[in-house]
Short mmCIF file of C-alpha atoms and ligand atoms in Angstrom, two decimals:
data_model
loop_
_atom_site.label_atom_id
_atom_site.label_comp_id
_atom_site.label_asym_id
_atom_site.label_seq_id
_atom_site.Cartn_x
_atom_site.Cartn_y
_atom_site.Cartn_z
CA MET A 35 -39.23 27.57 -6.11
CA ASN A 36 -41.88 24.91 -5.62
CA GLY A 37 -40.49 22.34 -3.13
CA SER A 38 -41.14 19.48 -5.51
CA GLU A 39 -39.18 21.07 -8.35
CA PRO A 40 -35.64 19.79 -8.72
CA THR A 41 -32.99 22.48 -8.51
CA SER A 42 -30.70 20.55 -10.82
CA MET A 43 -30.81 17.36 -12.83
CA HIS A 44 -28.57 14.80 -14.34
CA VAL A 45 -27.57 15.56 -17.88
CA ALA A 46 -28.30 11.91 -18.43
CA ASP A 47 -31.76 11.72 -16.93
CA ALA A 48 -33.18 8.22 -16.71
CA PRO A 49 -32.44 6.80 -20.15
CA ALA A 50 -34.89 4.83 -22.29
CA GLY A 51 -35.19 1.26 -21.07
CA ALA A 52 -34.33 2.18 -17.46
CA PRO A 53 -36.54 0.82 -14.67
CA SER A 54 -39.50 2.93 -13.54
CA TRP A 55 -37.75 4.17 -10.38
CA ALA A 56 -34.70 5.47 -12.27
CA ALA A 57 -36.46 8.80 -12.77
CA LEU A 58 -36.74 9.15 -8.98
CA ASP A 59 -33.00 8.62 -8.66
CA ALA A 60 -32.31 11.19 -11.36
CA ARG A 61 -34.57 13.68 -9.64
CA HIS A 62 -33.74 13.19 -5.97
CA VAL A 63 -30.53 11.29 -5.28
CA TRP A 64 -27.05 12.81 -4.84
CA HIS A 65 -24.47 10.09 -5.53
CA PRO A 66 -21.02 9.84 -3.89
CA TYR A 67 -17.89 10.92 -5.75
CA THR A 68 -20.05 11.93 -8.71
CA GLN A 69 -20.16 15.10 -10.77
CA MET A 70 -23.93 15.10 -11.04
CA LEU A 71 -23.98 17.43 -14.04
CA THR A 72 -21.86 15.37 -16.38
CA ALA A 73 -21.82 11.82 -15.03
CA PRO A 74 -23.63 9.23 -17.10
CA ALA A 75 -26.81 7.84 -15.54
CA PRO A 76 -25.92 5.37 -12.80
CA ILE A 77 -26.19 1.65 -13.53
CA ASP A 78 -29.37 0.15 -12.09
CA VAL A 79 -28.87 -2.93 -9.94
CA ALA A 80 -31.89 -5.00 -8.97
CA ARG A 81 -30.24 -7.84 -7.08
CA ALA A 82 -26.90 -9.52 -6.41
CA GLY A 83 -25.58 -13.00 -5.74
CA GLY A 84 -22.09 -14.44 -5.43
CA ALA A 85 -19.65 -12.40 -7.49
CA TYR A 86 -22.36 -10.87 -9.66
CA LEU A 87 -24.63 -7.85 -9.69
CA TYR A 88 -27.81 -8.20 -11.77
CA ARG A 89 -29.45 -5.32 -13.57
CA SER A 90 -33.20 -4.84 -13.83
CA ASP A 91 -33.14 -6.39 -17.30
CA GLY A 92 -31.48 -9.51 -15.83
CA SER A 93 -28.02 -8.91 -17.29
CA ALA A 94 -25.10 -9.84 -15.04
CA ILE A 95 -22.08 -7.73 -14.09
CA LEU A 96 -19.01 -9.34 -12.52
CA ASP A 97 -18.24 -7.30 -9.41
CA ALA A 98 -14.48 -7.18 -9.90
CA ILE A 99 -14.02 -4.48 -7.24
CA SER A 100 -16.12 -6.12 -4.52
CA SER A 101 -18.47 -3.12 -4.55
CA TRP A 102 -15.94 -0.60 -3.21
CA TRP A 103 -13.81 -3.33 -1.58
CA VAL A 104 -16.42 -4.62 0.84
CA THR A 105 -17.88 -7.87 -0.54
CA LEU A 106 -15.83 -10.71 0.87
CA HIS A 107 -17.34 -14.16 0.27
CA GLY A 108 -19.84 -12.98 -2.34
CA HIS A 109 -23.05 -11.00 -2.43
CA ALA A 110 -26.12 -12.22 -0.52
CA HIS A 111 -24.32 -15.22 0.95
CA PRO A 112 -27.13 -17.46 2.24
CA ALA A 113 -25.51 -17.99 5.67
CA ILE A 114 -25.04 -14.26 6.21
CA VAL A 115 -28.50 -13.44 4.87
CA ALA A 116 -30.02 -16.01 7.25
CA ALA A 117 -28.07 -14.61 10.21
CA ILE A 118 -29.26 -11.11 9.35
CA ALA A 119 -32.89 -12.26 9.11
CA ARG A 120 -32.72 -14.16 12.42
CA GLN A 121 -31.11 -11.24 14.22
CA ALA A 122 -33.50 -8.65 12.73
CA ALA A 123 -36.45 -10.63 14.04
CA GLN A 124 -34.92 -10.97 17.50
CA LEU A 125 -33.18 -7.68 18.31
CA ASP A 126 -32.84 -5.09 15.60
CA GLN A 127 -31.20 -2.21 17.44
CA VAL A 128 -30.55 -1.03 20.96
CA ILE A 129 -28.63 1.87 22.44
CA PHE A 130 -25.11 0.62 23.23
CA ALA A 131 -24.28 3.02 26.07
CA GLY A 132 -25.36 1.25 29.27
CA PHE A 133 -26.67 -1.78 27.32
CA MET A 134 -25.09 -4.90 25.87
CA HIS A 135 -26.15 -7.74 23.60
CA GLU A 136 -24.90 -11.17 22.61
CA PRO A 137 -23.89 -10.50 18.97
CA ALA A 138 -21.61 -7.60 19.98
CA ALA A 139 -20.10 -9.47 22.92
CA ARG A 140 -19.40 -12.57 20.79
CA LEU A 141 -18.06 -10.52 17.90
CA ALA A 142 -15.74 -8.51 20.16
CA ALA A 143 -14.39 -11.74 21.64
CA GLN A 144 -13.86 -13.29 18.19
CA LEU A 145 -12.13 -10.22 16.84
CA ALA A 146 -9.87 -10.17 19.88
CA ALA A 147 -9.09 -13.84 19.27
CA ILE A 148 -8.30 -13.65 15.54
CA THR A 149 -6.35 -10.37 15.49
CA PRO A 150 -2.64 -10.33 16.36
CA GLY A 151 -1.40 -10.15 19.95
CA ASP A 152 -3.36 -8.52 22.74
CA LEU A 153 -5.73 -6.32 20.75
CA ASP A 154 -8.36 -7.22 23.31
CA ARG A 155 -10.68 -4.24 23.52
CA VAL A 156 -13.15 -3.41 20.74
CA PHE A 157 -14.94 -0.11 20.15
CA PHE A 158 -17.70 -0.44 17.54
CA SER A 159 -18.70 2.30 15.11
CA ASP A 160 -20.35 2.61 11.69
CA ASP A 161 -17.79 2.39 8.90
CA GLY A 162 -14.14 2.76 8.01
CA SER A 163 -13.98 6.51 8.52
CA THR A 164 -15.52 6.34 11.99
CA SER A 165 -13.20 3.49 12.95
CA VAL A 166 -10.33 5.86 12.13
CA GLU A 167 -11.89 8.76 14.07
CA VAL A 168 -12.09 6.48 17.10
CA ALA A 169 -8.46 5.42 16.66
CA LEU A 170 -7.30 9.05 16.56
CA LYS A 171 -9.38 9.93 19.62
CA ILE A 172 -8.01 6.96 21.54
CA CYS A 173 -4.46 8.18 20.90
CA ILE A 174 -5.26 11.79 21.78
CA GLY A 175 -7.16 10.76 24.93
CA TYR A 176 -4.36 8.42 25.96
CA TRP A 177 -1.83 11.26 26.00
CA ALA A 178 -4.26 13.71 27.60
CA ASN A 179 -5.07 11.29 30.40
CA ARG A 180 -1.35 10.75 31.01
CA GLY A 181 -1.05 14.48 31.54
CA GLU A 182 1.21 14.91 28.47
CA PRO A 183 -1.17 16.30 25.85
CA ARG A 184 -0.20 15.41 22.28
CA THR A 185 -2.33 15.86 19.18
CA ARG A 186 0.07 15.51 16.28
CA PHE A 187 0.00 12.49 13.95
CA LEU A 188 2.42 10.97 11.49
CA ALA A 189 0.90 9.54 8.32
CA LEU A 190 2.10 8.23 4.98
CA GLU A 191 2.28 10.26 1.80
CA GLY A 192 -0.67 9.25 -0.38
CA ALA A 193 -2.66 7.89 2.57
CA TYR A 194 -6.43 7.60 2.47
CA HIS A 195 -8.26 6.96 5.73
CA GLY A 196 -11.80 8.14 5.00
CA ASP A 197 -14.02 11.13 4.45
CA THR A 198 -14.81 12.42 7.94
CA PHE A 199 -12.71 15.37 9.08
CA GLY A 200 -10.22 13.56 11.28
CA ALA A 201 -9.84 10.79 8.71
CA MET A 202 -9.41 13.36 5.94
CA SER A 203 -6.81 15.19 8.03
CA VAL A 204 -4.55 12.17 8.27
CA SER A 205 -5.19 11.43 4.58
CA GLU A 206 -3.11 12.97 1.80
CA ARG A 207 -4.25 16.37 0.57
CA SER A 208 -5.61 15.62 -2.89
CA ALA A 209 -8.56 16.04 -5.21
CA PHE A 210 -10.47 14.20 -2.48
CA THR A 211 -9.90 16.94 0.12
CA ARG A 212 -9.73 20.02 -2.10
CA GLY A 213 -12.08 22.69 -0.75
CA VAL A 214 -11.91 21.58 2.87
CA THR A 215 -8.12 21.57 3.19
CA PRO A 216 -8.00 24.76 5.32
CA LEU A 217 -10.23 23.03 7.89
CA LEU A 218 -8.10 19.91 8.25
CA PHE A 219 -5.53 19.58 11.02
CA ASP A 220 -1.89 19.34 10.01
CA VAL A 221 -0.03 16.08 10.18
CA GLU A 222 3.56 15.16 9.50
CA ARG A 223 3.99 13.15 6.30
CA LEU A 224 6.30 10.21 5.88
CA PRO A 225 7.65 9.73 2.34
CA PHE A 226 5.97 6.73 0.71
CA PRO A 227 8.52 3.91 0.49
CA VAL A 228 8.47 3.38 -3.25
CA PRO A 229 9.20 -0.27 -4.10
CA GLY A 230 12.76 -0.72 -5.24
CA THR A 231 14.07 1.90 -2.80
CA ASP A 232 15.29 0.87 0.63
CA GLY A 233 12.64 2.92 2.42
CA SER A 234 15.23 4.65 4.55
CA ALA A 235 13.71 8.06 3.77
CA MET A 236 10.50 7.00 5.44
CA LEU A 237 12.23 5.52 8.45
CA ASP A 238 14.57 8.53 8.82
CA ALA A 239 11.62 10.92 8.71
CA ALA A 240 9.74 8.82 11.27
CA ARG A 241 12.80 8.65 13.54
CA ALA A 242 13.25 12.43 13.41
CA ALA A 243 9.58 13.16 14.05
CA LEU A 244 9.27 10.66 16.90
CA ALA A 245 12.39 12.03 18.56
CA GLY A 246 10.63 15.40 18.89
CA GLY A 247 8.40 13.90 21.57
CA ALA A 248 5.18 15.48 20.30
CA ILE A 249 3.69 12.71 18.17
CA ALA A 250 0.41 11.25 19.47
CA GLY A 251 0.25 8.36 17.00
CA VAL A 252 1.41 7.00 13.68
CA ILE A 253 -1.22 5.78 11.23
CA VAL A 254 -0.64 3.64 8.14
CA GLU A 255 -2.45 1.42 5.68
CA PRO A 256 -0.28 -1.68 6.04
CA LEU A 257 1.23 -2.98 2.78
CA LEU A 258 -1.46 -1.54 0.49
CA LEU A 259 -2.54 2.08 -0.02
CA GLY A 260 -5.90 1.56 -1.67
CA ALA A 261 -7.27 4.92 -2.76
CA ALA A 262 -3.76 6.20 -3.56
CA GLY A 263 -3.87 3.77 -6.48
CA MET A 264 -3.30 0.34 -4.94
CA ARG A 265 0.28 1.32 -4.08
CA MET A 266 2.10 -1.50 -2.32
CA TRP A 267 4.90 -1.39 0.20
CA ASP A 268 7.11 -3.77 2.02
CA ALA A 269 6.39 -5.84 5.12
CA GLY A 270 9.96 -5.37 6.38
CA LEU A 271 9.52 -1.59 6.39
CA LEU A 272 6.17 -1.94 8.11
CA ARG A 273 7.93 -3.96 10.81
CA SER A 274 10.69 -1.36 11.18
CA LEU A 275 8.19 1.49 11.42
CA ALA A 276 6.15 -0.33 14.06
CA ALA A 277 9.35 -1.06 16.00
CA LEU A 278 10.32 2.63 15.91
CA CYS A 279 6.93 3.59 17.32
CA SER A 280 7.23 0.99 20.01
CA SER A 281 10.70 2.17 21.03
CA HIS A 282 9.34 5.72 21.41
CA GLY A 283 6.18 4.59 23.23
CA VAL A 284 3.99 6.08 20.48
CA PRO A 285 0.81 4.20 19.50
CA PHE A 286 0.97 2.61 16.05
CA ILE A 287 -2.38 2.55 14.22
CA ALA A 288 -2.93 -0.02 11.47
CA ASP A 289 -5.83 0.99 9.26
CA GLU A 290 -6.88 -2.41 7.91
CA VAL A 291 -10.25 -1.20 6.71
CA LEU A 292 -9.30 -2.40 3.22
CA THR A 293 -6.65 -5.02 3.97
CA GLY A 294 -8.46 -6.91 6.74
CA PHE A 295 -10.09 -10.32 6.41
CA GLY A 296 -7.80 -11.97 3.91
CA ARG A 297 -7.44 -9.43 1.11
CA THR A 298 -3.63 -9.49 1.31
CA GLY A 299 -3.43 -13.26 1.54
CA ARG A 300 -3.26 -13.36 5.36
CA MET A 301 -6.18 -12.63 7.65
CA PHE A 302 -4.63 -9.23 8.48
CA ALA A 303 -1.86 -7.43 6.61
CA CYS A 304 0.03 -6.89 9.88
CA GLU A 305 0.61 -10.65 10.01
CA HIS A 306 2.95 -10.40 7.00
CA ALA A 307 5.22 -8.21 9.15
CA ASP A 308 4.60 -10.20 12.31
CA ILE A 309 3.63 -7.07 14.22
CA VAL A 310 0.96 -6.20 16.77
CA PRO A 311 -0.31 -2.67 16.16
CA ASP A 312 -1.49 -0.72 19.20
CA VAL A 313 -4.71 0.20 17.42
CA LEU A 314 -6.40 -1.64 14.56
CA CYS A 315 -9.19 -0.21 12.37
CA LEU A 316 -11.59 -2.62 10.66
CA SER A 317 -14.68 -2.23 8.49
CA LYS A 318 -15.62 -3.05 4.86
CA GLY A 319 -15.27 -6.88 4.85
CA LEU A 320 -16.06 -7.11 8.56
CA THR A 321 -19.68 -8.07 7.87
CA GLY A 322 -18.72 -9.95 4.72
CA GLY A 323 -19.61 -6.63 3.11
CA HIS A 324 -23.32 -7.14 3.77
CA LEU A 325 -23.94 -4.31 6.27
CA PRO A 326 -22.07 -1.26 7.56
CA LEU A 327 -20.00 -1.70 10.71
CA GLY A 328 -16.69 -0.36 11.99
CA ALA A 329 -14.49 -1.68 14.77
CA THR A 330 -11.45 -0.14 16.43
CA LEU A 331 -9.40 -2.55 18.49
CA CYS A 332 -6.76 -1.47 20.97
CA ARG A 333 -4.24 -2.96 23.33
CA PRO A 334 -4.94 -2.95 27.09
CA TYR A 335 -2.53 -0.13 27.95
CA LEU A 336 -4.53 2.31 25.83
CA TYR A 337 -7.88 1.19 27.25
CA ASP A 338 -6.52 1.36 30.80
CA ALA A 339 -5.53 5.01 30.31
CA PHE A 340 -9.23 5.92 30.19
CA LEU A 341 -10.18 4.13 33.44
CA ASP A 342 -10.73 6.66 36.18
CA ARG A 343 -13.26 7.67 38.83
CA ASP A 344 -13.31 11.04 37.06
CA ARG A 345 -15.91 10.65 34.29
CA SER A 346 -14.33 13.41 32.24
CA ARG A 347 -11.49 11.01 31.37
CA MET A 348 -13.68 8.52 29.48
CA LEU A 349 -13.65 8.14 25.70
CA PHE A 350 -16.22 10.65 24.48
CA HIS A 351 -17.45 8.89 21.38
CA GLY A 352 -20.48 6.97 20.16
CA HIS A 353 -22.90 6.70 17.24
CA SER A 354 -26.62 5.98 17.12
CA PHE A 355 -25.95 2.60 15.52
CA THR A 356 -22.82 1.67 17.48
CA ALA A 357 -22.63 -2.15 17.56
CA ASN A 358 -25.90 -2.58 15.69
CA PRO A 359 -26.95 -6.18 16.50
CA ILE A 360 -27.84 -7.06 12.90
CA SER A 361 -24.47 -5.88 11.62
CA CYS A 362 -22.73 -7.79 14.42
CA ALA A 363 -24.67 -10.95 13.53
CA ALA A 364 -23.65 -10.55 9.89
CA ALA A 365 -20.00 -10.21 10.97
CA LEU A 366 -20.20 -13.34 13.12
CA ALA A 367 -21.69 -15.28 10.19
CA SER A 368 -18.94 -13.98 7.90
CA LEU A 369 -16.23 -15.09 10.34
CA ASP A 370 -17.86 -18.54 10.60
CA LEU A 371 -17.50 -18.90 6.83
CA PHE A 372 -13.72 -18.76 7.20
CA GLU A 373 -14.10 -22.09 9.03
CA SER A 374 -16.99 -23.73 7.18
CA GLU A 375 -15.96 -22.92 3.61
CA PRO A 376 -12.54 -23.26 1.93
CA VAL A 377 -11.96 -19.50 2.09
CA GLY A 378 -8.18 -19.84 2.56
CA ARG A 379 -7.95 -22.00 -0.58
CA ARG A 380 -10.06 -19.52 -2.56
CA ILE A 381 -7.85 -16.63 -1.47
CA ALA A 382 -4.71 -18.53 -2.49
CA ALA A 383 -6.27 -19.52 -5.82
CA ILE A 384 -7.20 -15.92 -6.66
CA GLY A 385 -3.65 -14.85 -5.83
CA ALA A 386 -2.19 -17.54 -8.09
CA LEU A 387 -4.57 -16.66 -10.93
CA HIS A 388 -3.62 -12.98 -10.65
CA ALA A 389 0.07 -13.86 -10.74
CA GLU A 390 -0.33 -15.95 -13.89
CA ARG A 391 -2.51 -13.49 -15.77
CA LEU A 392 -0.65 -10.35 -14.67
CA ALA A 393 2.41 -11.93 -16.27
CA ASP A 394 0.43 -12.12 -19.55
CA LEU A 395 -0.50 -8.45 -19.25
CA GLU A 396 3.06 -7.46 -18.48
CA ALA A 397 4.30 -9.43 -21.48
CA GLY A 398 1.83 -7.45 -23.63
CA GLY A 399 3.96 -4.41 -22.82
CA SER A 400 1.32 -1.66 -22.70
CA VAL A 401 0.98 -1.49 -18.91
CA CYS A 402 3.46 -0.61 -16.20
CA ASN A 403 4.01 -1.17 -12.50
CA VAL A 404 2.25 -4.51 -12.55
CA ARG A 405 1.76 -5.53 -8.92
CA ARG A 406 -0.14 -7.81 -6.61
CA CYS A 407 -0.83 -8.13 -2.92
CA GLY A 408 -2.77 -11.30 -2.11
CA THR A 409 -6.15 -11.08 -3.83
CA VAL A 410 -5.54 -7.53 -5.11
CA ALA A 411 -4.00 -7.07 -8.57
CA ALA A 412 -3.16 -3.68 -10.04
CA PHE A 413 -1.29 -2.06 -12.90
CA ASP A 414 -0.84 1.42 -14.33
CA LEU A 415 -1.63 2.68 -17.77
CA PRO A 416 1.04 5.02 -19.14
CA ALA A 417 1.09 8.01 -16.79
CA ASP A 418 -1.32 10.88 -17.15
CA SER A 419 -0.75 14.10 -15.30
CA ARG A 420 -4.25 14.53 -13.90
CA GLY A 421 -4.09 11.91 -11.16
CA TYR A 422 -7.42 10.76 -9.75
CA LEU A 423 -9.40 12.77 -12.30
CA SER A 424 -7.58 11.17 -15.22
CA ASP A 425 -9.66 9.94 -18.16
CA ALA A 426 -7.01 7.46 -19.25
CA ALA A 427 -8.52 4.31 -17.78
CA ARG A 428 -12.15 5.34 -17.80
CA GLY A 429 -12.68 4.34 -21.41
CA ILE A 430 -11.50 0.83 -20.61
CA ALA A 431 -13.82 0.68 -17.59
CA ALA A 432 -16.76 1.82 -19.73
CA ARG A 433 -16.07 -0.87 -22.33
CA ALA A 434 -15.57 -3.42 -19.53
CA LEU A 435 -19.06 -2.65 -18.33
CA ASP A 436 -20.42 -3.29 -21.81
CA HIS A 437 -18.81 -6.73 -21.52
CA GLY A 438 -20.28 -7.33 -18.06
CA PHE A 439 -17.28 -6.46 -15.85
CA LEU A 440 -17.32 -3.81 -13.11
CA LEU A 441 -13.97 -1.98 -12.87
CA ARG A 442 -13.47 1.43 -11.27
CA PRO A 443 -10.07 2.88 -12.08
CA LEU A 444 -8.18 5.13 -9.70
CA GLY A 445 -6.80 7.69 -12.13
CA GLU A 446 -4.56 5.77 -14.50
CA VAL A 447 -4.53 2.71 -12.22
CA LEU A 448 -6.67 -0.31 -13.00
CA TYR A 449 -7.11 -2.98 -10.35
CA ILE A 450 -9.00 -6.19 -9.71
CA LEU A 451 -10.17 -6.88 -6.17
CA PRO A 452 -12.77 -9.63 -6.44
CA PRO A 453 -15.00 -11.38 -3.90
CA TYR A 454 -13.39 -14.66 -2.82
CA SER A 455 -16.12 -16.79 -4.43
CA THR A 456 -15.47 -15.33 -7.90
CA PRO A 457 -15.36 -18.26 -10.36
CA PRO A 458 -11.86 -18.62 -11.83
CA ASP A 459 -13.34 -18.75 -15.35
CA ALA A 460 -14.94 -15.35 -14.82
CA LEU A 461 -11.61 -13.86 -13.73
CA HIS A 462 -9.90 -15.40 -16.77
CA GLU A 463 -12.54 -13.81 -19.00
CA LEU A 464 -11.86 -10.45 -17.40
CA TYR A 465 -8.12 -10.82 -17.98
CA ASP A 466 -8.78 -11.92 -21.59
CA PHE A 467 -10.85 -8.76 -22.07
CA LEU A 468 -8.06 -6.62 -20.62
CA LEU A 469 -5.46 -8.27 -22.82
CA ARG A 470 -7.55 -7.54 -25.91
CA GLU A 471 -8.13 -3.94 -24.80
CA LEU A 472 -4.53 -3.24 -23.95
CA ARG A 473 -3.22 -4.70 -27.17
CA GLY A 474 -5.28 -1.91 -28.75
C1 PLP B 541 -7.79 2.21 4.25
C2 PLP B 541 -9.14 2.85 4.37
N1 PLP B 541 -9.48 3.44 5.52
C3 PLP B 541 -10.69 4.01 5.69
C4 PLP B 541 -11.60 4.05 4.67
C5 PLP B 541 -12.93 4.71 4.86
O1 PLP B 541 -13.93 3.74 4.95
P1 PLP B 541 -15.46 4.14 4.72
O2 PLP B 541 -15.62 4.48 3.29
O3 PLP B 541 -16.21 2.90 5.12
O4 PLP B 541 -15.77 5.28 5.64
C6 PLP B 541 -11.28 3.45 3.44
C7 PLP B 541 -12.23 3.47 2.33
O5 PLP B 541 -11.95 3.15 1.21
C8 PLP B 541 -10.01 2.84 3.29
O6 PLP B 541 -9.64 2.27 2.14
#
């Protein structure tokens, strides 16, 4: 076949009225989590600002999912954009093994300062998945360097920690991992503590597994399992689980890739439980959502386990763009905004608005499991047996888009996870739309 011929195409090749480059996308781009044969043509986005995405024809879409949970203060925030431009002109990129630079040093110090307890050491990577890979390797290396090799992890039922192989391994086996399951390493699963139960099944399972003396680490998404369908669990149980790990000397990993930087109403979800995890994974909102960056923080005892005159005991990990200076500068600018803008007030206001309007939805009676965690609101449509691949909520999301709202259901779960600068009126309009839809 001629190299320029496409081997396959979208059913929905660039539709009439699409921008000129849409044909190039249809011909050459492979989109994530997309069945390229049947998916409708992707939505073109020409620019973004605040809580809105703007299409090539100028129409606005309210980004009610923070563009896959990353956009924190709003798109193209002028302070973050300026920091990116300044840093790009000064130092764009440098190898991070054997070299250092000011944005990474300052960011590491700030992260150490704002995270709970003595999470003092920061390992930078590229995204949420790599921050999890690093966390797993830190735990495995810690045990290996102690001379008590352990490689087994405990993870929650329904967990999602990313799409690289280690991250997939600690994630639930699901439609997401089908096809590669035989290649993933086994983990022990803790029953998800369904709200309304006392969670003792999870704690009993953790106690039994930890007593076996073979667990290298326990990984959880604190309070909020995002990809599992915005499933929420209790801070008291999180505290008990962390305490169990601590009493067995097993590192406790908090994956706050989604929950970090205010999403749950506190800067970090672990603060609700008043715990200090041994390892903390951050990404998504770390740069305000403007650029990719991952960070894995750990407590000194884990870092110290890698210090040795024998080089073979170091942490064997790194990426080409580890601690990219432009991403670090964006993250520093994003953290500054927590001081210079009323971010805390905005977070509280979004939470209050969700609470009020979720009550309206619940009163409407056609949704179930209405729930909220800080700035994240979610509810289920009546159950459908096909899980993530369910069509139940997709019709609503398609009609939402026609009305200028971006929603992306997880199976039969609809959720709203907006940037903090989202105008309250815009959120009310979205809830009004949902009320109309759900009344039928
Ligand atoms: C809790 C959690 N961990 C890890 C990841 C993976 O992050 P990324 O997509 O940046 O690799 C995600 C992504 O949604 C996540 O929600």
